[in-house]
Each structure stands twice: as structure tokens, then as C-alpha cells.
XYZ file of C-alpha atoms in Angstrom:
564
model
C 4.223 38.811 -4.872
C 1.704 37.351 -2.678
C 2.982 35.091 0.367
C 1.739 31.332 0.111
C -1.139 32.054 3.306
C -1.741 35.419 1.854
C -3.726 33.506 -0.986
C -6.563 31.315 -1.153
C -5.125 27.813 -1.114
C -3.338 27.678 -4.564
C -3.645 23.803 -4.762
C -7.594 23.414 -4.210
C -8.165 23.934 -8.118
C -5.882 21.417 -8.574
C -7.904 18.751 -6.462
C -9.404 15.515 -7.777
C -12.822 15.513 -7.075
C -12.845 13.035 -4.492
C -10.990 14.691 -2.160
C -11.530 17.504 -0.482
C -8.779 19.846 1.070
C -11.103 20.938 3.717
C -12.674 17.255 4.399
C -13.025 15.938 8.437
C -10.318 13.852 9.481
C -11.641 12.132 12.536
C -8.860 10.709 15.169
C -9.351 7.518 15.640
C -7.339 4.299 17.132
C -5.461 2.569 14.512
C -6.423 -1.114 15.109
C -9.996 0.052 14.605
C -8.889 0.128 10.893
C -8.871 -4.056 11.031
C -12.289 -3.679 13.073
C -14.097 -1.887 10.775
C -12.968 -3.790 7.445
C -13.700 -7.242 9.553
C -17.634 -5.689 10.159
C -17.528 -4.409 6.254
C -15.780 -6.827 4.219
C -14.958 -9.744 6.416
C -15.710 -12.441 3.388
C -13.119 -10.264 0.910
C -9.950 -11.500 0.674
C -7.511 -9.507 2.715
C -4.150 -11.298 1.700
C -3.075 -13.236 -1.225
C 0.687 -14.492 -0.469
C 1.592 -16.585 -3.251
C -1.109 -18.182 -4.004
C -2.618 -18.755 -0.017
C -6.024 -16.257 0.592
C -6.755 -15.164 3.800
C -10.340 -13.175 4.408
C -10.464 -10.087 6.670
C -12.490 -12.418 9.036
C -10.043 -14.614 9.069
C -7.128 -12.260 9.825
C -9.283 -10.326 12.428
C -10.111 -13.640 14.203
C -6.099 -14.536 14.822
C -5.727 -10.525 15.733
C -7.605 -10.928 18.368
C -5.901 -14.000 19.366
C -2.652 -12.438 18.878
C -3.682 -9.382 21.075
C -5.016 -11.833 23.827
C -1.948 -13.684 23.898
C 0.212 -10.511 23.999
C -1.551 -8.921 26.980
C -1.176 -13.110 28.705
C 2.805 -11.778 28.150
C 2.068 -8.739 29.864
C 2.017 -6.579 26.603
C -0.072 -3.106 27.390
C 0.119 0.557 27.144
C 3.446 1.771 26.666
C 5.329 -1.553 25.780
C 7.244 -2.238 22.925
C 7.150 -4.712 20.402
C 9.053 -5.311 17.328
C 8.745 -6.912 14.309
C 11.407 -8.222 11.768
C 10.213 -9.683 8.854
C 10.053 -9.556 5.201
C 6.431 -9.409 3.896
C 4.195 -12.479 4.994
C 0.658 -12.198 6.555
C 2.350 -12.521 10.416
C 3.290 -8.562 9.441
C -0.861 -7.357 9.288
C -1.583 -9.957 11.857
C 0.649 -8.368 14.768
C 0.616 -5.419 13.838
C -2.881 -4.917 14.338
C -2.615 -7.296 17.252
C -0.024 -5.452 18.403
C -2.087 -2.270 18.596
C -5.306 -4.377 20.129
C -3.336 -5.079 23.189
C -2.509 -1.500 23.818
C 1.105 -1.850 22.741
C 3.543 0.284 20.304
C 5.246 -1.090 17.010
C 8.763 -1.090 16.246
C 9.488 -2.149 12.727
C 12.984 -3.828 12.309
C 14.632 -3.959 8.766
C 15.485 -7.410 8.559
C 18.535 -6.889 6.417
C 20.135 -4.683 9.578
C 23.633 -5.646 10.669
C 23.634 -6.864 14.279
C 25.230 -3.429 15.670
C 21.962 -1.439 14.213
C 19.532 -4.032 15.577
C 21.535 -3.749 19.070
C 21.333 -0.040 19.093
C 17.675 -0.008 18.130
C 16.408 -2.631 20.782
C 17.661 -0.351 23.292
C 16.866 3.040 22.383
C 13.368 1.814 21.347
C 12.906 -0.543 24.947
C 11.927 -3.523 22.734
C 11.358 -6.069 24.816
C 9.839 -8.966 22.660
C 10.472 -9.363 18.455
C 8.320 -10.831 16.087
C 10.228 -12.846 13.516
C 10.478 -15.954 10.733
C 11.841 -19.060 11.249
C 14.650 -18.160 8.324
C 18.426 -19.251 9.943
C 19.440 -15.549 9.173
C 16.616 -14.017 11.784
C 17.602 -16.296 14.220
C 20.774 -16.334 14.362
C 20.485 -12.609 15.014
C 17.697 -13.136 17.524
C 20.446 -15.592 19.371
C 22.923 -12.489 19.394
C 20.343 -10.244 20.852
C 18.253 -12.473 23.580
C 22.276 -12.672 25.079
C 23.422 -8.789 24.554
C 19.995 -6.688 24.528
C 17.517 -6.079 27.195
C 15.316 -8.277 24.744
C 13.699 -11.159 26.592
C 11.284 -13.208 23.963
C 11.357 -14.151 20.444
C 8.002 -14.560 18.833
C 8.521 -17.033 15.495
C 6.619 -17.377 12.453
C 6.667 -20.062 9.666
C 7.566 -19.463 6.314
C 5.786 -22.859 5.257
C 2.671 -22.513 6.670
C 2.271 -19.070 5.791
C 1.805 -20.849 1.893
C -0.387 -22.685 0.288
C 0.167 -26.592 -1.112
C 2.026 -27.634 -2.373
C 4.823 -25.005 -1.922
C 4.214 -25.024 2.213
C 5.285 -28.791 1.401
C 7.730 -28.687 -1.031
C 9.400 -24.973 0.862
C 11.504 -27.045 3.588
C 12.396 -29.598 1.184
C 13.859 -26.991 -1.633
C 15.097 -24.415 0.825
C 16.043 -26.383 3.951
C 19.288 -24.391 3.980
C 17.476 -21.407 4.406
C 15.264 -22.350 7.171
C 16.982 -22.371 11.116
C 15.920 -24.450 14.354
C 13.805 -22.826 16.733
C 15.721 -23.557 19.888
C 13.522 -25.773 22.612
C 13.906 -22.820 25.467
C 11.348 -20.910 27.135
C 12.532 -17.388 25.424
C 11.110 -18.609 21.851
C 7.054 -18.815 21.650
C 5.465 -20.395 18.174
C 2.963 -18.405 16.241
C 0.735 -21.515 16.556
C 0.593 -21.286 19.867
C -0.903 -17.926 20.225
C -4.156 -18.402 17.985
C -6.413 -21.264 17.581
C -8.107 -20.496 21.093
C -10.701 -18.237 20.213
C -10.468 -15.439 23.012
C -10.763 -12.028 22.362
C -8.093 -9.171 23.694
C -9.357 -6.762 26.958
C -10.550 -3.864 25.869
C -7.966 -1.196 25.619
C -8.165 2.938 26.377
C -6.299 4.681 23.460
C -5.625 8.403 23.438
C -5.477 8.586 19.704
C -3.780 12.107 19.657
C -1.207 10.851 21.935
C -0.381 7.315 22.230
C 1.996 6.086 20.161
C 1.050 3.525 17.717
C 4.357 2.961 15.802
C 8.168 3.366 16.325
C 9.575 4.374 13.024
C 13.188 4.631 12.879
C 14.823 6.979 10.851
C 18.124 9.054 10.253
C 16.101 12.228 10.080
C 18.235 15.216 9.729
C 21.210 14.241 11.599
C 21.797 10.719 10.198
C 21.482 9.388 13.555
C 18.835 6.805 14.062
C 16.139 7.869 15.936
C 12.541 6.461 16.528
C 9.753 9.085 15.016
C 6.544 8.953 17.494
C 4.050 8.210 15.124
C 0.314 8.241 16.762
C -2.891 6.385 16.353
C -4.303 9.759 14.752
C -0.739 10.448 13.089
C -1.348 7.124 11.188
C -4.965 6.591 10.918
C -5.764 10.386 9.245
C -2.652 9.934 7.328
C -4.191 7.021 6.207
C -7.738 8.397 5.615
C -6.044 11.488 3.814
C -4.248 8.958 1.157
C -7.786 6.762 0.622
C -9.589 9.921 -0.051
C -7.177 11.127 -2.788
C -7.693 7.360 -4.591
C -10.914 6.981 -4.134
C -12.047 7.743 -7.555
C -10.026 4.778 -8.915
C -10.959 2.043 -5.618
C -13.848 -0.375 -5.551
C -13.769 -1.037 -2.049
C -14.342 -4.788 -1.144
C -13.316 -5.531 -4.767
C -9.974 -3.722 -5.486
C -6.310 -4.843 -5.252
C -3.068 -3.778 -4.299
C 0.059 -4.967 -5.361
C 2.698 -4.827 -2.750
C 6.238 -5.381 -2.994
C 7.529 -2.806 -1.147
C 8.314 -4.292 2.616
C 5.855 -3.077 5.260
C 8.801 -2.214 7.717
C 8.969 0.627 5.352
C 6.738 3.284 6.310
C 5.556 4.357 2.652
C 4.438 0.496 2.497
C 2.716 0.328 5.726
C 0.349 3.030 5.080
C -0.027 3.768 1.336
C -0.242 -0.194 0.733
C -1.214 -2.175 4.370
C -3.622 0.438 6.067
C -5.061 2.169 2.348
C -5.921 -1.519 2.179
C -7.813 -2.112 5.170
C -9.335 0.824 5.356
C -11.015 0.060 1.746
C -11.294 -3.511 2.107
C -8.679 -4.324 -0.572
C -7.185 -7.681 -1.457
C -3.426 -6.568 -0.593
C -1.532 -9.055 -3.140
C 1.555 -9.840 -1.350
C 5.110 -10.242 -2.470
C 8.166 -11.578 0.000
C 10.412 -9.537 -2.067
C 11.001 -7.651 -5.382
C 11.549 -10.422 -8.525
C 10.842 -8.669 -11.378
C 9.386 -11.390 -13.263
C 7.165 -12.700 -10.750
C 5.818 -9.118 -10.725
C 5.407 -8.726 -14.297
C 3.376 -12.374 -14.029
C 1.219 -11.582 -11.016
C 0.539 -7.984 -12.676
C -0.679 -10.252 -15.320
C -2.381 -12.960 -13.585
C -3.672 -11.247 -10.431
C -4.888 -7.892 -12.370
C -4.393 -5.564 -9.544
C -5.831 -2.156 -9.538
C -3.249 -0.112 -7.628
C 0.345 -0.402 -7.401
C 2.467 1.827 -4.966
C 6.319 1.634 -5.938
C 9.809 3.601 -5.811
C 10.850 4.891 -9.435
C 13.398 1.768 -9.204
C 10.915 -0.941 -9.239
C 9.102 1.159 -12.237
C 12.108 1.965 -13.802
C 12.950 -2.142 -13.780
C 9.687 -2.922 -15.017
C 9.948 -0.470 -18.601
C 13.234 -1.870 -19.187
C 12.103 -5.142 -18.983
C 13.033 -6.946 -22.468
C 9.910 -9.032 -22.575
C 7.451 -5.971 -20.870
C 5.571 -6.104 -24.105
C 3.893 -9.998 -23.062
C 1.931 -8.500 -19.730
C -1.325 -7.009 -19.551
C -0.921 -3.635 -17.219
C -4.337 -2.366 -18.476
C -5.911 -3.539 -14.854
C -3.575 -0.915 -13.107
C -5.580 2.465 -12.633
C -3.091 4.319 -9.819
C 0.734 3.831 -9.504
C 1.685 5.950 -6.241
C 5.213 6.706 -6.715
C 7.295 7.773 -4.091
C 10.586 6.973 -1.470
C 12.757 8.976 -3.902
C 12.505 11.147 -7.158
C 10.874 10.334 -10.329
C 13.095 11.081 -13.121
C 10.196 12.651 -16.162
C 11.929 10.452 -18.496
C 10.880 6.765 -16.129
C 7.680 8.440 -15.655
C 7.059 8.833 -19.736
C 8.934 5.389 -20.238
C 7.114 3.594 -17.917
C 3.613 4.691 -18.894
C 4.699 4.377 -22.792
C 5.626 0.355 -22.484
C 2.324 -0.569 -19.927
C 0.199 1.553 -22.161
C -1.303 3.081 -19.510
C -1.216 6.858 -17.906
C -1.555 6.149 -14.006
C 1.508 6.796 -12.206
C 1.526 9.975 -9.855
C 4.417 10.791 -7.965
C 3.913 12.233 -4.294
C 6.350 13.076 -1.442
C 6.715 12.665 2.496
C 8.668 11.722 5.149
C 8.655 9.280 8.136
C 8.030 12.472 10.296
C 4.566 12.563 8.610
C 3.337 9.159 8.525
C 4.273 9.617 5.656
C 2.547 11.110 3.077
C 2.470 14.747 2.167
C 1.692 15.868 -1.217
C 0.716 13.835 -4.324
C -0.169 14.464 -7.985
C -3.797 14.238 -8.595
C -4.154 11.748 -11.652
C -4.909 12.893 -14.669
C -3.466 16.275 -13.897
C 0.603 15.221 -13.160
C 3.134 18.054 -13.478
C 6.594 16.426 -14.572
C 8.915 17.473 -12.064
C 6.809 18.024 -9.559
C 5.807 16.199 -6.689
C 2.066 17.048 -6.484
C -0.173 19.055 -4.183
C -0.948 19.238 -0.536
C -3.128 16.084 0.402
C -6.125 17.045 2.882
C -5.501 19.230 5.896
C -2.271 19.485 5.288
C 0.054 23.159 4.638
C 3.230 23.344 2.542
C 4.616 26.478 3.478
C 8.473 27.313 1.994
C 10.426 29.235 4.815
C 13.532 31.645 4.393
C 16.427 29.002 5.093
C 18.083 31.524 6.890
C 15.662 32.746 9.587
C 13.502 29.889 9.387
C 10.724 32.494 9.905
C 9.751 34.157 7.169
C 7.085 32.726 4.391
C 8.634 32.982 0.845
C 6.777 34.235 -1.752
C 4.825 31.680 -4.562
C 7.875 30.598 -6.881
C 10.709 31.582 -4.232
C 12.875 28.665 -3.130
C 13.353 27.825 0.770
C 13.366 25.323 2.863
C 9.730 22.771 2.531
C 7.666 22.888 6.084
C 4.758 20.655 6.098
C 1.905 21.230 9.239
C -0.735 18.923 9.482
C -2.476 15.803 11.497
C -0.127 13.631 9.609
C 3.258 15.173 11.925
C 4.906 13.005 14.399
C 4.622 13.532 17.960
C 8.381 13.836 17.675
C 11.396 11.437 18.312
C 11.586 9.235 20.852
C 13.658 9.862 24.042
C 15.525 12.816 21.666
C 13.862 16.555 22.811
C 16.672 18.303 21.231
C 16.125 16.613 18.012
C 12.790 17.324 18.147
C 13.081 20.881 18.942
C 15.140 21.271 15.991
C 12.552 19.877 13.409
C 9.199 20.752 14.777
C 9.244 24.601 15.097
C 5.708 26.365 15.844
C 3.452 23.721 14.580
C 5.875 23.146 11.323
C 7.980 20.232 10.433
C 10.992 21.648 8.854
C 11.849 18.781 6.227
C 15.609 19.694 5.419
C 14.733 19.730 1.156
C 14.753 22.641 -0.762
C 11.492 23.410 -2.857
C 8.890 25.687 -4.673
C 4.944 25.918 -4.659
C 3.979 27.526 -8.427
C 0.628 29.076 -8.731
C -1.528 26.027 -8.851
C -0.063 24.821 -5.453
C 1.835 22.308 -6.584
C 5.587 21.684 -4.822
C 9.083 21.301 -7.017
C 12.075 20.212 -4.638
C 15.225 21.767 -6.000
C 17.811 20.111 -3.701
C 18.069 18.255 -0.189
C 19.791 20.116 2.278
C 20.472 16.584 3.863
C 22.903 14.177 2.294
C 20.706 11.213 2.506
C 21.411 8.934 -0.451
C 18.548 6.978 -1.976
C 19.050 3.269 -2.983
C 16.190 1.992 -4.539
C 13.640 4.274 -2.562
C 15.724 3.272 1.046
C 17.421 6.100 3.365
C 21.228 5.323 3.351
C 22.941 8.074 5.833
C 26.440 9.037 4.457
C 27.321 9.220 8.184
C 26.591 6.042 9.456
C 28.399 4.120 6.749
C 31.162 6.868 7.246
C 31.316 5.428 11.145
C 31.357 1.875 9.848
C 34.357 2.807 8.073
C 36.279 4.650 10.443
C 36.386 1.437 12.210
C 38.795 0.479 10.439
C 42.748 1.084 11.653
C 44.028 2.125 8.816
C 41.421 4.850 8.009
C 42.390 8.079 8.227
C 40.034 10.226 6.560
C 36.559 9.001 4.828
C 33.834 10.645 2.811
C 30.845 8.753 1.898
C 28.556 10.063 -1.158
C 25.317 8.936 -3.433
C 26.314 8.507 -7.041
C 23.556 8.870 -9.771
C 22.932 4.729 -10.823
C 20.152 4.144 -13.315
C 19.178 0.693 -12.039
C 19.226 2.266 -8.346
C 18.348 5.646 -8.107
C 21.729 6.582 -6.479
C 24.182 4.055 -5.245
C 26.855 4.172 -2.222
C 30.440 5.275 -3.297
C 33.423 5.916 -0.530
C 36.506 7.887 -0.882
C 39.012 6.541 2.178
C 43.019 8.147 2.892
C 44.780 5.588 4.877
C 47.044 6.390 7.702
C 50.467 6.972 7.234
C 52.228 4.130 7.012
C 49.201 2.012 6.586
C 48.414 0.046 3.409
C 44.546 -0.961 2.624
C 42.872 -1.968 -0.542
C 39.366 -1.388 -1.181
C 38.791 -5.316 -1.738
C 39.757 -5.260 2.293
C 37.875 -2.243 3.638
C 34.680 -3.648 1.623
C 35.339 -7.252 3.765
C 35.580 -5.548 7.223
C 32.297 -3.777 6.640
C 30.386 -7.044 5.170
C 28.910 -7.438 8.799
C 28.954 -4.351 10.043
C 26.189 -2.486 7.117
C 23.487 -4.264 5.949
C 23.626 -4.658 1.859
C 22.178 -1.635 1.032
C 24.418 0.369 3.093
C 27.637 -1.333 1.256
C 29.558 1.249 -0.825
C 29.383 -0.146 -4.103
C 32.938 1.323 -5.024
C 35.657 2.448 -2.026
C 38.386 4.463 -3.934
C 41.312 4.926 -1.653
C 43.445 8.464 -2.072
C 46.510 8.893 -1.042
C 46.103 12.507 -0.681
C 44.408 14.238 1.877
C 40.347 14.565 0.979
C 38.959 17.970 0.203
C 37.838 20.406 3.415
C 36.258 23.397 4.035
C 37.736 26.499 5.169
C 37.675 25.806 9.025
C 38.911 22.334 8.350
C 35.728 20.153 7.998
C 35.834 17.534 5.233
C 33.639 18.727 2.102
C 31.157 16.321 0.338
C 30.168 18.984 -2.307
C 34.071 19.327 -2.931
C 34.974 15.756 -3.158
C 31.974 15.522 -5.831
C 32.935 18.583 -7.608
C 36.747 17.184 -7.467
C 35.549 13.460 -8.632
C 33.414 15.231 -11.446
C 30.229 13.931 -10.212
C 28.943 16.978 -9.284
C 28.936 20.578 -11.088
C 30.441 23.607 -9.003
């Protein structure tokens, strides 16, 4: 049998025709993406957030007076800082500001307990956080101005961010939610960083080096650790993903529906920067409802809508799915976790309408990888290599030697696209990036048309609803407990989530605990989606290897969740 670089490129037949495999991908720095669509389509509407439109002129204007304002703070090359927020138009606006004054992004999962935050300010040097004024945020920003090397608090409305009469009415009906900023010199106002009208110095950006974005991630280990994600990491991985939609984009017309969260890579590219680099109207959602997204599908008529196979899975189940017009839709990018043929088929069957395309990537590689071309999906698959990039399946053994077309190994993906590696972590790095290759940790196929089937995940990640959950660090959570002798944590199949969190626990000797009190002393120590969803407790030992390790695929096997 032929080796994968043996051949021609098996995927090129397979291409749609606007993309090319072999097409220039120019290096170029990432805030140039908000530049550009500012020059191109500054009277389009960049943001619709519930009803309040904001132009690309008008969100370039306050990035520039973001990025000024940053660099008065002493914000530059090599300085860090974060943002924690749910989707609003403050994300776009500083992180493109950000960027303009020369500084890296750290994106902060708002739902984090306060020991992840903690741990992530200080690997990551954050020294200043971008936030809303919601009580939760700032309560935790409290914790972490006292017990991080963290020094200032940006904050951003949640009223004015919306239009009237809801940036009226939203203090008055959710008052409860909303916190006091505290009247000390660590906390600076949104409004008092634009409205001035000055533009950022001009900035020197290695594009191949510099580090645009701080994405954190479990990678192979489990332990968090920031991938190094460059301007030219991000902006080709961005110009790779436009060029395979481009067929199906009017650029300075089209619309995206987002309601994944930008902190989440997949969102921040495939949805944020696809959108500014086409000039689309990025119609933006502060969280998943399923029945304001079934209206605004309806109302809005978007023309692209990037999901996990959760949110589409929601939407075909939806009792009343037959009452809203989908026909608008002509790409659904699926990815964040598998897409089950049987979603796919349902899906497509209640929306009457075949556009959803399942792709694959990682953090590591900004993220995207591979992606069905529409109109020629393979069920099961997860698509072809996007531009410049190589899938090659290695021998999981030697980690050398190129399988054959059809032989399963581990998936290594080369390309622009591949992170500089982790931050502060050159062992880690060493370990994944291997002669130009990332070494992904899943298990996988190319067929004869080029297109990649994963098999298996040699990691245990577990996939709620398109998020990384790390067996480990939930495992560590628990351990914290007295009583807890032994614990296992696992992903259990779940319909509604994709997989969900279970956690098998032997007390000590001696010790009596109930899972109603292990699931209590973990409420603020993992954020929600991290919380097992059932903790059975075994009074005999859990199942281990033959040198004495505890076994995950024994416990399953065991439970009868998994086949031996």
C-alpha cells in the first residue's frame, strides 16, 4: 500500500472549489484583521447584541481607543492581558485592542472556580483582566486583586452594552445580578478608556513569533497549560477557514450566528475573526437559550452558524422546530466534539436544509484542521485537510513511521496553523511537537479520498457540550476531600450533552461519605461543567492495572459502560 506522502495529496479531489490546498497564506498581524474590515466594510454592521448594532467603524474607532489607553497603562510587547467575559461586544473590542497595543490575550472562562483562575493568572503573568460588571466576576476579581500578582480590573457594563429599552429596564429586572464596582484606584470603567479619539502608537509585530493569544488548555496531560498561539498561527488559520466558506459568504452582507463563547477558541476564530475578515454581521448571543436561537434564526436570517453537535442536537429535538424558517442558513461548521451521523441526518431532516459539515482541530492549531467540504460530507468522518495543512497517521509505537492509507495510528497535523508551543512548559512541548508534527493524542484513518476517521482518543478528555473536561483535574478536586481514598473520574455517553461527568470514589477506612456531601465540597472548587453529574461511592477497592495504577478502561468495562 502506498504511504500517505508517497501519493499525490489524496484530499485535493475532494476540495470545494474555492479553496485551494496549495493557496498563499500570507503572515500577517492579527489586529490588522479589524484594520482591514474598518477600510472595507466600515458602514456594515459588525455586531448585533440583542437588538444594539455596532458598525466596523464604530468598533475600530473604540479599538483604537482601547489600545491607546492600554499602552497609557503601560500595556506593550510581551504583557498580558486577560479577558473574562461571556459574549458582549467589550470581547471584539479588546481583543483587537488588545493586540493594537502590542500586548498578548489570555481568555478566562468565566464559569472557572477561583483555584483555576488563581493558577492561570500566574502561570500566564496576567497582570490586568477585562471583565462585566455581573456580582459573580467581581467578586472573583476581589479574590484575585488580594491573592494574584493581578494589579487592575478593567469593567464593562452589561446595560450599556444594549439597546433601549432593555439597557433601561436590565438593572431594574436583574439588579441582583449586577455587583458594585468598588471606588478604588485598581478598577478602571470601560467609559473611561474611549470617547477621546486618540489613536494607539504604532506597534512592531513579528507575526511568526509574537504571541497573539494565550489559550489554555489540558492538552495531553490534563494539566492546564497556555498554547502560544501567534499572529500568523491565528490570522492563516483564520484565512484557511474563510477560504473553505467562501462559496457560501457575501462578504459585507453575510451573518453569523454565534452562541458559542469567544473564550473558546473554536468561537474566536471560526465565528469572531471568519467574521472580520469577511466583513460579516456577527449576531451575538450572551449565552445558549434555545428558544431565543430558534427566534433569532428566524428573525435575524443568518447565513452561517458554527456550533457543537449539542447545540444542533437541542435544536432537532426541539418540539416546536417545525415554526422557524432555517432556509437562510447555507454552512453549519460543526465541531468541539463528535457528530453522531444520526444528529447530523436529524438535524438537517427537521431545518430542511443540507448544510452542516463537521471538521476537527485542536487548541494547538488555532484551531482548525480538517473540515468536510459541503455538499460532499462523509458520515463519520471529519473532513479533509484545510489549506497548507498535512494529516499524516504515525505508528503509535515509534512515533516515526507513516502508516499506510486506511491503517490506524496516531493523527499528526503540520501546518501554519501549529502553536508555537506551551507557555513556560519545554517538556510539554517537546512531547507534542516532534519534527515539525503536532502529535494530537486521537486515533484515526485517511481513506483514499483524503478524508480523516478518528477511531478513539488516546486521551481521556471528556466532552460536555463541545467543552474539554480533564478526568484528572476533577479527580484532584476530589481527592481533596478526607475521606477519599481512591477516585476515578470518567465521561459517560449523555444524549443532551455529548458525554457527561460521572465519579466512582472508595472512602477511607473508617470514613463515611455520601455522594450528596462529596458533590457539596466540590460546588466551589469545579466550575459547573466540571461537576460529576453522578459520584457513586464503592466500598471496594476500584479496579487497577497490573503494576498497581487505577484503570479507567476497567472501571468502565466493570460499570458496563464500556465493552472489553
Amino acid at each position: 500500500m502506498e504511504s500517505q506522502t508517497e501519493m499525490s495529496l489524496p484530499w485535493e479531489q475532494s476540495y470545494p472549489e474555492s479553496a485551494d490546498w496549495h493557496m498563499p497564506l500570507e503572515a500577517k498581524p492579527l489586529h490588522t484583521l479589524m484594520d482591514d474590515a474598518v477600510a472595507k466594510y466600515g458602514n456594515c454592521t459588525a455586531i448585533d447584541f440583542l437588538g444594539k448594532t455596532y458598525s466596523y467603524a464604530e468598533i475600530g474607532r473604540m479599538v483604537d481607543e482601547v489600545a491607546y489607553s492600554l499602552q497609557q497603562m503601560g500595556i506593550g510587547k510581551g504583557k498580558k492581558v486577560g479577558i473574562m467575559m461571556p459574549n458582549a461586544p467589550y470581547y471584539s473590542i479588546f481583543y483587537f485592542g488588545i493586540l493594537k497595543a502590542g500586548g498578548t490575550v489570555v481568555n478566562y472562562n468565566p464559569l472557572y472556580a477561583d483555584r483555576e483562575v488563581e493558577k492561570q493568572i500566574e502561570d500566564s503573568d496576567t497582570d490586568i483582566m477585562v471583565t462585566m460588571d455581573f456580582k459573580m466576576m467581581l467578586d472573583k476579581m476581589a479574590t484575585m486583586l488580594k491573592s494574584t500578582r493581578m494589579t487592575k480590573v478593567v469593567v464593562c457594563s452589561m446595560a450599556a452594552a444594549l439597546p433601549f429599552p432593555k439597557n433601561f429596564l436590565f438593572p431594574l429586572l436583574k439588579g441582583k445580578d449586577l455587583g458594585k464596582i468598588p471606588a478604588d484606584d485598581s478598577y478602571i470603567r470601560f467609559e473611561s478608556m474611549i470617547g477621546h479619539g486618540k489613536k494607539p502608537a504604532d506597534i512592531t509585530v513579528d507575526a511568526e513569533k509574537d504571541i497573539a493569544v494565550l489559550q489554555y488548555t489540558g492538552g495531553t496531560t490534563g494539566v492546564p497549560k497556555g498554547a502560544m498561539l501567534t499572529h500568523a498561527n491565528l490570522y492563516i488559520n483564520t484565512a484557511q477557514t474563510a477560504a473553505w466558506i467562501k462559496d457560501s459568504v457575501e462578504p459585507g452582507k453575510s451573518s453569523q450566528m454565534a452562541v458559542l463563547p469567544f473564550f473558546h477558541v473554536f468561537a474566536m476564530t471560526v465565528i469572531m475573526n471568519v467574521s472580520t475578515y469577511y466583513g460579516m454581521n456577527i449576531i451575538l448571543m450572551p449565552k445558549f437559550d434555545i428558544d431565543e436561537v430558534l427566534k433569532t434564526v428566524d428573525r435575524k436570517r443568518p447565513t452561517y452558524f458554527p456550533a457543537v453537535p449539542a447545540i444542533y442536537n437541542a435544536i432537532a429535538n426541539h418540539p416546536e422546530i417545525d415554526k422557524y424558517d432555517f432556509s437562510s442558513i447555507k454552512f453549519c461548521l460543526s465541531g468541539g466534539a463528535p457528530l453522531p451521523d444520526d444528529v447530523r441526518n436529524l438535524f438537517e431532516e427537521k431545518v430542511k436544509n443540507k448544510c452542516i459539515c463537521e471538521g476537527y482541530g485542536l487548541t494547538e492549531c488555532a484551531p482548525v484542521a480538517t473540515c468536510n467540504p459541503l455538499g460532499r460530507v462523509k458520515g463519520g468522518s471529519v473532513g479533509v485537510p484545510i489549506p497548507g495543512t498535512m494529516i499524516e497517521i504515525l505508528d503509535r509505537e515509534d512515533k516515526k513511521t507513516i502508516l499506510p492509507i486506511g491503517e490506524k495510528g496516531e493523527v499528526c497535523i503540520s501546518g501554519p496553523q501549529v502553536m508555537r508551543g506551551y507557555y513556560k512548559a519545554e517538556e510539554a512541548t517537546a512531547e507534542t511537537i516532534r519534527e515539525g508534527r503536532l502529535h494530537t493524542g486521537d486515533v484515526g484513518y485517511l481513506d483514499e479520498e483524503g478524508y480523516l476517521f478518528l477511531v478513539d482518543r488516546i486521551k481521556d478528555l471528556i466532552l460536555v457540550r463541545g467543552y474539554n473536561v480533564y478526568p484528572r483535574h476533577v479527580e484532584e478536586a476530589v481527592y481533596l476531600h478526607e475521606a477519599v481514598e481512591e477516585c476515578i473520574v470518567a465521561g459517560v455517553p449523555d444524549k443532551d450533552r455529548g458525554e457527561t461527568v460521572w465519579a466512582w470514589v472508595k472512602p477511607k477506612a473508617g470514613k463515611n461519605l455520601t455522594s450528596d456531601e462529596l458533590l457539596k465540597f466540590l460546588e466551589d472548587k469545579l466550575s459547573p461543567i466540571e461537576m460529576p453529574r453522578k459520584i457513586i461511592v464503592k466500598s471496594e477497592p476500584l479496579p487497577k492495572t497490573a503494576v498497581g495504577k487505577l484503570s479507567r478502561k476497567d472501571l468502565l468495562i466493570q460499570e458496563g459502560i464500556k465493552e472489553a
